[in-house]
Coordinates of C-alpha atoms in Angstrom, one line a residue:
M1 CA 49.0 -31.0 9.4
A2 CA 51.0 -30.7 6.2
N3 CA 47.9 -31.4 4.0
R4 CA 45.9 -28.7 5.9
N5 CA 48.3 -26.0 4.8
K6 CA 48.7 -27.3 1.2
P7 CA 47.5 -24.7 -1.4
L8 CA 44.2 -25.5 -3.2
S9 CA 44.2 -26.2 -6.9
A10 CA 42.3 -23.7 -9.1
E11 CA 39.4 -26.2 -9.6
A12 CA 39.1 -27.0 -5.9
Y13 CA 39.1 -23.4 -5.1
R14 CA 36.2 -22.8 -7.5
W15 CA 34.3 -25.7 -5.9
K16 CA 34.9 -24.2 -2.4
Q17 CA 33.7 -20.7 -3.6
A18 CA 30.6 -22.2 -5.2
G19 CA 29.8 -24.2 -2.0
A20 CA 30.3 -21.1 0.1
A21 CA 28.0 -19.1 -2.1
L22 CA 25.3 -21.8 -1.9
S23 CA 25.6 -21.9 1.9
R24 CA 25.1 -18.1 2.0
H25 CA 22.1 -18.2 -0.4
V26 CA 20.1 -21.3 0.3
D27 CA 17.5 -20.6 -2.3
W28 CA 19.2 -19.3 -5.5
R29 CA 15.7 -19.3 -7.1
N30 CA 15.0 -16.0 -5.3
W31 CA 17.9 -14.3 -7.0
P32 CA 17.4 -12.0 -10.1
Q33 CA 17.6 -14.0 -13.3
S34 CA 20.8 -12.2 -14.4
K35 CA 22.5 -13.3 -11.1
Q36 CA 21.3 -16.8 -11.7
V37 CA 22.9 -16.9 -15.1
E38 CA 26.1 -15.5 -13.7
Y39 CA 26.0 -18.1 -10.9
M40 CA 25.4 -20.9 -13.5
F41 CA 28.6 -19.9 -15.3
S42 CA 30.7 -19.6 -12.1
F43 CA 31.2 -23.3 -11.6
G44 CA 34.4 -24.9 -12.7
S45 CA 32.8 -28.0 -14.2
P46 CA 29.3 -29.4 -15.0
H47 CA 29.7 -31.9 -12.2
A48 CA 30.2 -29.1 -9.6
L49 CA 27.1 -27.4 -10.9
Y50 CA 24.9 -30.5 -10.7
E51 CA 26.3 -31.3 -7.2
A52 CA 25.4 -27.9 -6.0
L53 CA 22.0 -27.4 -7.7
G54 CA 20.7 -30.9 -8.3
V55 CA 20.4 -32.4 -11.7
D56 CA 16.6 -31.9 -11.8
S57 CA 16.7 -28.2 -11.0
A58 CA 15.6 -25.7 -13.8
L59 CA 19.0 -24.0 -13.8
A60 CA 20.9 -27.3 -14.1
Q61 CA 18.6 -28.5 -17.0
L62 CA 19.1 -25.1 -18.7
Y63 CA 22.9 -25.6 -18.3
A64 CA 22.8 -29.1 -19.7
A65 CA 20.8 -28.0 -22.7
C66 CA 22.6 -24.8 -23.5
V67 CA 26.1 -25.0 -22.2
A68 CA 27.4 -28.5 -21.3
N69 CA 28.3 -29.5 -24.9
C70 CA 29.5 -26.1 -26.2
T71 CA 33.1 -25.2 -27.0
G72 CA 34.7 -22.1 -25.6
P73 CA 33.7 -19.7 -28.4
E74 CA 30.2 -21.1 -28.5
Q75 CA 29.8 -20.7 -24.8
G76 CA 30.5 -16.9 -25.2
S77 CA 27.6 -16.5 -27.6
V78 CA 25.3 -18.7 -25.5
M79 CA 26.2 -16.7 -22.4
G80 CA 25.4 -13.5 -24.2
A81 CA 22.0 -14.8 -25.3
L82 CA 21.1 -16.0 -21.8
R83 CA 22.2 -12.8 -20.2
A84 CA 20.1 -10.8 -22.7
L85 CA 17.1 -13.0 -21.9
A86 CA 17.7 -12.7 -18.2
A87 CA 17.6 -8.9 -18.5
K88 CA 14.1 -9.2 -20.0
R89 CA 12.9 -11.2 -17.0
T90 CA 10.9 -13.7 -19.0
G91 CA 9.8 -17.1 -17.8
L92 CA 11.7 -18.8 -20.5
L93 CA 14.8 -19.6 -18.4
H94 CA 12.7 -21.3 -15.7
R95 CA 10.8 -23.8 -17.9
P96 CA 12.7 -27.1 -18.1
E97 CA 10.4 -28.3 -20.9
L98 CA 11.7 -25.4 -23.1
A99 CA 15.4 -25.9 -22.2
L100 CA 16.3 -27.5 -25.6
N101 CA 14.3 -24.8 -27.4
V102 CA 16.1 -22.0 -25.6
A103 CA 19.3 -23.8 -26.4
A104 CA 18.5 -23.8 -30.1
L105 CA 17.9 -20.1 -29.9
A106 CA 21.0 -19.4 -27.9
S107 CA 23.2 -21.4 -30.2
R108 CA 22.0 -19.3 -33.2
Y109 CA 22.1 -16.0 -31.3
A110 CA 25.1 -14.7 -33.2
R111 CA 23.0 -14.7 -36.4
R112 CA 20.2 -12.5 -35.0
V113 CA 18.9 -9.6 -37.1
R114 CA 17.7 -7.6 -34.0
E115 CA 18.6 -7.3 -30.4
V116 CA 16.8 -8.9 -27.5
A117 CA 16.8 -5.5 -25.7
D118 CA 14.4 -4.2 -28.4
W119 CA 11.9 -7.0 -28.0
K120 CA 8.7 -6.4 -26.1
P121 CA 6.8 -9.5 -25.0
R122 CA 3.0 -9.0 -25.4
S123 CA 2.0 -12.1 -23.4
N124 CA 2.7 -13.8 -20.1
N125 CA 2.5 -17.2 -21.8
V126 CA 6.0 -18.5 -22.2
F127 CA 5.2 -20.4 -25.5
R128 CA 3.9 -17.3 -27.1
Q129 CA 6.8 -15.3 -25.7
L130 CA 9.2 -17.8 -27.4
A131 CA 7.5 -17.6 -30.7
S132 CA 7.4 -13.8 -30.6
L133 CA 11.1 -13.7 -29.7
V134 CA 12.1 -16.1 -32.5
R135 CA 10.3 -13.9 -35.0
H136 CA 11.9 -10.8 -33.6
L137 CA 15.5 -12.2 -33.6
F138 CA 15.6 -14.1 -36.8
D139 CA 12.7 -13.0 -39.2
R140 CA 14.1 -9.9 -40.9
Y141 CA 11.1 -9.3 -43.1
G142 CA 8.3 -10.7 -40.8
N143 CA 7.0 -13.1 -43.5
A144 CA 8.2 -16.5 -42.1
P145 CA 5.1 -18.9 -41.9
D146 CA 3.4 -18.9 -38.5
W147 CA 3.6 -22.7 -38.4
L148 CA 7.4 -22.6 -38.7
I149 CA 7.8 -20.0 -36.0
E150 CA 5.5 -22.0 -33.7
S151 CA 7.5 -25.1 -34.3
W152 CA 10.1 -23.6 -32.0
T153 CA 7.7 -24.2 -29.1
R154 CA 7.4 -28.0 -29.6
P155 CA 9.6 -30.7 -28.1
T156 CA 11.0 -31.8 -31.5
L157 CA 12.9 -29.3 -33.5
A158 CA 13.7 -31.5 -36.5
E159 CA 11.1 -33.2 -38.7
D160 CA 11.7 -35.5 -41.7
G161 CA 15.4 -34.6 -41.6
V162 CA 14.7 -30.8 -41.7
S163 CA 16.1 -28.6 -38.9
L164 CA 13.3 -26.2 -38.3
P165 CA 15.4 -23.6 -36.5
D166 CA 17.9 -23.6 -39.5
L167 CA 15.0 -23.3 -41.9
T168 CA 13.7 -20.4 -39.9
L169 CA 17.0 -18.5 -40.2
H170 CA 17.1 -19.4 -43.9
L171 CA 13.7 -17.9 -44.6
G172 CA 14.3 -15.1 -42.2
Q173 CA 17.2 -13.8 -44.3
G174 CA 14.8 -13.6 -47.3
H175 CA 15.8 -16.8 -49.0
S176 CA 13.3 -19.1 -50.7
L177 CA 12.1 -22.2 -49.0
R178 CA 12.8 -24.3 -52.1
S179 CA 16.5 -23.3 -52.0
F180 CA 17.0 -24.7 -48.5
P181 CA 19.7 -27.4 -49.0
R182 CA 18.3 -30.2 -46.8
L183 CA 14.7 -30.7 -48.0
P184 CA 13.4 -34.3 -48.1
V185 CA 11.6 -33.8 -51.4
P186 CA 12.0 -31.2 -54.2
I187 CA 9.8 -28.1 -53.6
S188 CA 8.5 -26.2 -56.6
K189 CA 7.5 -22.5 -56.6
R190 CA 3.9 -23.4 -56.4
L191 CA 4.4 -25.8 -53.5
E192 CA 6.4 -23.2 -51.6
H193 CA 3.5 -20.8 -51.9
G194 CA 1.2 -23.5 -50.6
M195 CA 3.5 -24.2 -47.6
R196 CA 3.7 -20.6 -46.7
E197 CA -0.1 -20.5 -46.7
A198 CA -0.5 -23.6 -44.5
P199 CA -2.4 -22.9 -41.2
A200 CA -0.6 -22.2 -38.0
G201 CA 0.0 -25.2 -35.9
C202 CA 1.1 -27.4 -38.8
T203 CA 4.2 -29.6 -38.7
F204 CA 6.6 -29.6 -41.7
R205 CA 4.9 -32.7 -43.1
E206 CA 1.4 -31.3 -42.6
A207 CA 2.4 -28.0 -44.3
L208 CA 3.9 -30.0 -47.2
R209 CA 0.8 -32.2 -47.6
Y210 CA -1.4 -29.0 -47.4
A211 CA 0.6 -27.5 -50.3
Q212 CA 0.5 -30.7 -52.3
L213 CA -3.3 -31.0 -51.9
A214 CA -3.9 -27.2 -52.5
A215 CA -2.0 -27.7 -55.8
R216 CA -4.6 -30.4 -56.7
N217 CA -7.6 -28.4 -55.5
A218 CA -8.2 -31.2 -53.0
L219 CA -7.8 -29.5 -49.6
D220 CA -11.0 -31.3 -48.5
W221 CA -8.9 -34.5 -48.3
W222 CA -6.2 -33.0 -46.1
G223 CA -7.5 -34.5 -42.8
V224 CA -8.1 -37.9 -44.4
V225 CA -4.6 -37.9 -45.9
M226 CA -2.9 -36.9 -42.7
E227 CA -4.7 -39.6 -40.7
S228 CA -3.4 -42.2 -43.2
R229 CA 0.1 -43.6 -43.8
L230 CA 0.9 -40.4 -45.7
G231 CA 0.6 -38.4 -42.5
R232 CA 2.3 -40.8 -40.2
A233 CA 5.2 -42.3 -42.2
A234 CA 8.4 -40.6 -43.4
L235 CA 8.4 -38.9 -46.8
V236 CA 9.5 -41.8 -49.0
D237 CA 8.3 -42.3 -52.6
D238 CA 6.2 -39.2 -52.5
A239 CA 5.3 -39.1 -56.2
F240 CA 3.7 -42.6 -56.0
W241 CA 1.7 -41.9 -52.9
L242 CA 0.4 -38.6 -54.3
S243 CA -0.8 -40.6 -57.3
V244 CA -2.9 -42.6 -54.8
V245 CA -4.4 -39.3 -53.6
D246 CA -5.1 -38.4 -57.3
F247 CA -6.8 -41.8 -57.8
F248 CA -9.2 -41.1 -54.9
V249 CA -9.9 -37.5 -55.7
A250 CA -10.8 -38.4 -59.3
A251 CA -13.2 -41.1 -58.2
P252 CA -16.9 -40.1 -57.9
M253 CA -18.8 -40.7 -54.7
V254 CA -16.1 -42.6 -52.8
D255 CA -16.2 -42.6 -49.0
P256 CA -13.0 -41.0 -47.8
C257 CA -12.8 -43.4 -44.9
H258 CA -11.5 -46.0 -47.4
F259 CA -8.3 -44.1 -48.1
G260 CA -6.3 -45.2 -45.1
P261 CA -7.1 -48.9 -45.4
V262 CA -6.3 -48.9 -49.1
C263 CA -3.0 -47.2 -48.4
D264 CA -2.2 -50.0 -45.8
W265 CA -3.0 -52.6 -48.5
I266 CA -0.9 -50.9 -51.1
H267 CA 2.0 -50.6 -48.6
Q268 CA 1.8 -54.4 -47.9
K269 CA 1.7 -55.2 -51.6
R270 CA 4.7 -53.0 -52.4
S271 CA 7.0 -53.7 -49.5
V272 CA 6.1 -57.1 -48.1
G273 CA 3.9 -59.0 -50.5
I274 CA 0.4 -60.6 -50.0
G275 CA 0.1 -64.3 -49.5
P276 CA 2.4 -66.3 -51.8
E277 CA 3.1 -63.2 -53.9
P278 CA 6.5 -61.5 -53.4
A279 CA 6.7 -57.7 -52.8
Q280 CA 6.0 -55.6 -55.9
P281 CA 7.9 -52.3 -55.4
G282 CA 6.7 -51.1 -58.8
F283 CA 3.0 -51.7 -58.1
T284 CA 0.8 -48.8 -59.2
L285 CA -2.9 -48.0 -59.6
R286 CA -2.6 -47.2 -63.2
G287 CA -5.4 -48.8 -65.2
R288 CA -7.3 -50.0 -62.1
G289 CA -10.9 -49.2 -61.1
M290 CA -11.9 -48.0 -57.7
A291 CA -14.3 -50.8 -57.2
S292 CA -11.6 -53.4 -57.8
V293 CA -9.1 -51.7 -55.5
L294 CA -11.6 -51.4 -52.7
A295 CA -12.6 -55.1 -53.1
Q296 CA -9.0 -56.3 -53.0
A297 CA -8.1 -54.1 -50.0
E298 CA -11.2 -55.4 -48.2
Q299 CA -10.3 -59.0 -49.1
W300 CA -6.8 -58.5 -47.7
H301 CA -8.1 -57.0 -44.5
R302 CA -10.5 -59.9 -44.0
G303 CA -7.7 -62.4 -44.9
Q304 CA -5.6 -60.8 -42.1
A305 CA -8.3 -61.4 -39.6
R306 CA -9.1 -64.9 -40.8
G307 CA -5.4 -65.9 -40.7
H308 CA -5.1 -64.7 -37.1
R309 CA -8.2 -66.7 -36.1
Q310 CA -6.9 -69.9 -37.8
S311 CA -3.6 -69.5 -36.0
G312 CA -5.6 -69.6 -32.7
G313 CA -4.2 -66.3 -31.7
A314 CA -0.8 -67.8 -31.2
G315 CA 2.0 -65.2 -31.2
P316 CA 5.7 -65.4 -31.1
A317 CA 7.5 -66.3 -27.9
D318 CA 8.1 -62.7 -27.0
S319 CA 4.4 -61.9 -27.3
S320 CA 4.0 -59.1 -24.8
W321 CA 5.6 -55.7 -24.2
P322 CA 5.4 -52.9 -21.5
G323 CA 3.2 -50.6 -23.5
L324 CA 3.4 -46.8 -23.6
P325 CA 3.3 -44.9 -20.2
V326 CA -0.4 -43.9 -20.8
N327 CA -3.1 -44.5 -18.2
D328 CA -6.2 -46.5 -19.1
F329 CA -9.7 -45.0 -18.7
R330 CA -12.8 -46.0 -16.9
A331 CA -16.1 -44.1 -16.7
G332 CA -19.2 -46.2 -15.9
P333 CA -19.6 -48.8 -18.6
V334 CA -16.8 -47.2 -20.8
R335 CA -13.3 -48.7 -20.8
I336 CA -10.2 -47.6 -22.8
E337 CA -7.4 -50.1 -22.2
Q338 CA -4.0 -50.6 -23.8
L339 CA -3.4 -53.8 -25.7
T340 CA 0.0 -55.2 -24.7
T341 CA 0.1 -58.8 -26.1
S342 CA 0.0 -60.2 -29.7
A343 CA -3.1 -62.1 -28.8
Q344 CA -4.9 -59.0 -27.7
L345 CA -4.0 -57.3 -31.0
Q346 CA -5.2 -60.2 -33.0
D347 CA -8.5 -60.4 -31.1
E348 CA -9.0 -56.7 -31.7
G349 CA -8.4 -57.0 -35.4
N350 CA -10.7 -60.0 -35.6
A351 CA -13.6 -58.3 -33.8
Q352 CA -13.1 -54.9 -35.5
R353 CA -12.3 -56.3 -39.0
N354 CA -9.1 -54.2 -39.3
C355 CA -5.4 -54.9 -39.6
V356 CA -4.3 -53.6 -36.2
A357 CA -2.4 -56.9 -35.7
T358 CA 0.1 -55.6 -38.2
Y359 CA 1.2 -53.0 -35.6
L360 CA 2.8 -55.7 -33.5
Q361 CA 6.4 -54.7 -34.3
S362 CA 5.7 -51.0 -33.8
C363 CA 4.1 -51.6 -30.4
R364 CA 7.1 -53.8 -29.3
L365 CA 9.6 -51.1 -30.3
G366 CA 7.6 -48.4 -28.4
R367 CA 6.8 -46.4 -31.5
C368 CA 3.0 -46.5 -30.8
G369 CA 0.4 -48.0 -28.5
I370 CA -2.9 -49.6 -29.5
F371 CA -5.9 -49.0 -27.2
S372 CA -9.4 -50.5 -27.3
L373 CA -12.6 -48.6 -26.3
T374 CA -15.4 -50.9 -25.1
V375 CA -18.9 -50.1 -23.7
D376 CA -20.3 -52.8 -21.4
G377 CA -17.7 -55.1 -22.8
T378 CA -18.6 -54.6 -26.4
R379 CA -15.8 -53.3 -28.6
G380 CA -16.3 -49.8 -30.0
L381 CA -13.1 -48.2 -31.2
T382 CA -9.5 -49.1 -31.9
I383 CA -7.2 -46.2 -31.1
E384 CA -3.5 -45.6 -32.1
V385 CA -1.4 -43.4 -29.8
T386 CA 2.2 -42.4 -30.9
A387 CA 5.2 -42.3 -28.7
N388 CA 4.9 -38.5 -28.4
R389 CA 1.4 -39.0 -26.8
T390 CA -0.7 -38.0 -29.8
V391 CA -3.8 -39.9 -30.8
V392 CA -3.5 -40.3 -34.6
Q393 CA -6.0 -42.9 -35.5
V394 CA -9.5 -43.7 -34.2
R395 CA -11.6 -46.3 -36.0
G396 CA -14.6 -48.4 -35.3
K397 CA -15.6 -51.7 -36.9
Y398 CA -14.9 -51.9 -40.6
N399 CA -12.8 -48.7 -40.3
R400 CA -15.8 -46.4 -39.6
W401 CA -15.1 -43.0 -38.0
M402 CA -16.1 -42.4 -34.4
T403 CA -19.4 -41.0 -33.4
P404 CA -19.9 -37.8 -31.4
Q405 CA -20.7 -39.8 -28.2
E406 CA -17.5 -41.8 -28.7
H407 CA -15.6 -38.5 -29.3
A408 CA -16.9 -37.2 -26.0
W409 CA -15.6 -40.2 -24.1
L410 CA -12.3 -39.9 -25.9
I411 CA -11.9 -36.3 -24.9
Q412 CA -12.4 -37.3 -21.2
W413 CA -9.6 -39.8 -21.6
L414 CA -7.3 -37.3 -23.3
S415 CA -7.7 -34.9 -20.4
Q416 CA -7.0 -37.5 -17.8
A417 CA -4.1 -39.1 -19.6
R418 CA -2.6 -35.9 -20.9
L419 CA -2.8 -36.8 -24.5
V420 CA -3.2 -34.8 -27.7
L421 CA -5.8 -35.5 -30.4
S422 CA -4.6 -35.1 -33.9
K423 CA -6.7 -32.5 -35.7
H424 CA -6.9 -35.0 -38.6
V425 CA -8.8 -37.7 -36.7
G426 CA -12.2 -38.3 -38.4
I427 CA -15.6 -37.9 -36.6
D428 CA -18.9 -38.9 -38.2
W429 CA -21.0 -35.9 -37.0
Q430 CA -24.1 -37.3 -38.8
E431 CA -24.5 -40.1 -36.3

């Protein structure tokens, strides 16, 4: 009886009040957004909120992204941002996939140049609403590149060590891109102009490559470059790899499909070594001819396949992995199946005359997945899918590009498996 009359602690009292509110309003999702935000901040602890709402609810995920790790002063700014958004009755607060994006906006809300109240959404699409709101809040002069504003709608808000939200605020205040303090490579005035002119939908790396190629009058090579190691790997030793681009651009009548395989051969030569030769970090193409380079690259690719055949397809003890969570595809005689053992990778490389077996470690670590497209059991394409569910490489035998018919099959698979096809993947429309 004594415990029954014991006064409740402040935290226990808040828990009781929250539980009582939940019992009175079974479905808080029917409340106005402003009331939902108030309710979210009424809990005494994150644990109490997750207990009441469920960790998978939209409001709980919004709280986890925006509030859970904030200090007291930061929470005040975040609360102001969320209240302002709630007053506009947008769908942004109800989309868990945008919770981290809304959090990035709310955490920088104090640095806004305009008020949310003055913003008028012109679309019901929440991704367009977010891009419009970012420009309204942070782009004082309205000249931030479209690709940078649109980057706020993607799952990843940092690329190559660059915080895209911070870069947006930097440019939005009228500062130059080249003066941003955390760029992975130096940016000249000419490159900055090219990056500002890069098409909407670009990533930071794509915009940089676009500017670098524009400065060389070589924009026709943009797709080929982005499909190669220069588009997939981090920005390291940029000056050298741009010299490889210059080498190809200057060569007459060279098929662009050779660029990616040559880059793989150069990477092997510089960082690993070929055969008994040690790695040659200082290797360059200076003084070499295109025919010689293509021959050596082809010889290395063939040697890779021959070495795998001689080893009998034997891999290391840990020769299999779970693979990416991507569904295979079947449509009549067409199959697209993920390769999840070292033997399968080696067989694919032997049949397709490519170096896909060198992706063994990346596949094991979950950085990418390799898929094989077959028709009536005959291999047609080797496909690379990154961990963020983007198809970045599609090549046939001897590194040819896919045909329009193969492209049609691939599109069916993308739709079913919910994948994205990189705009830089090559298609041979003349087939």
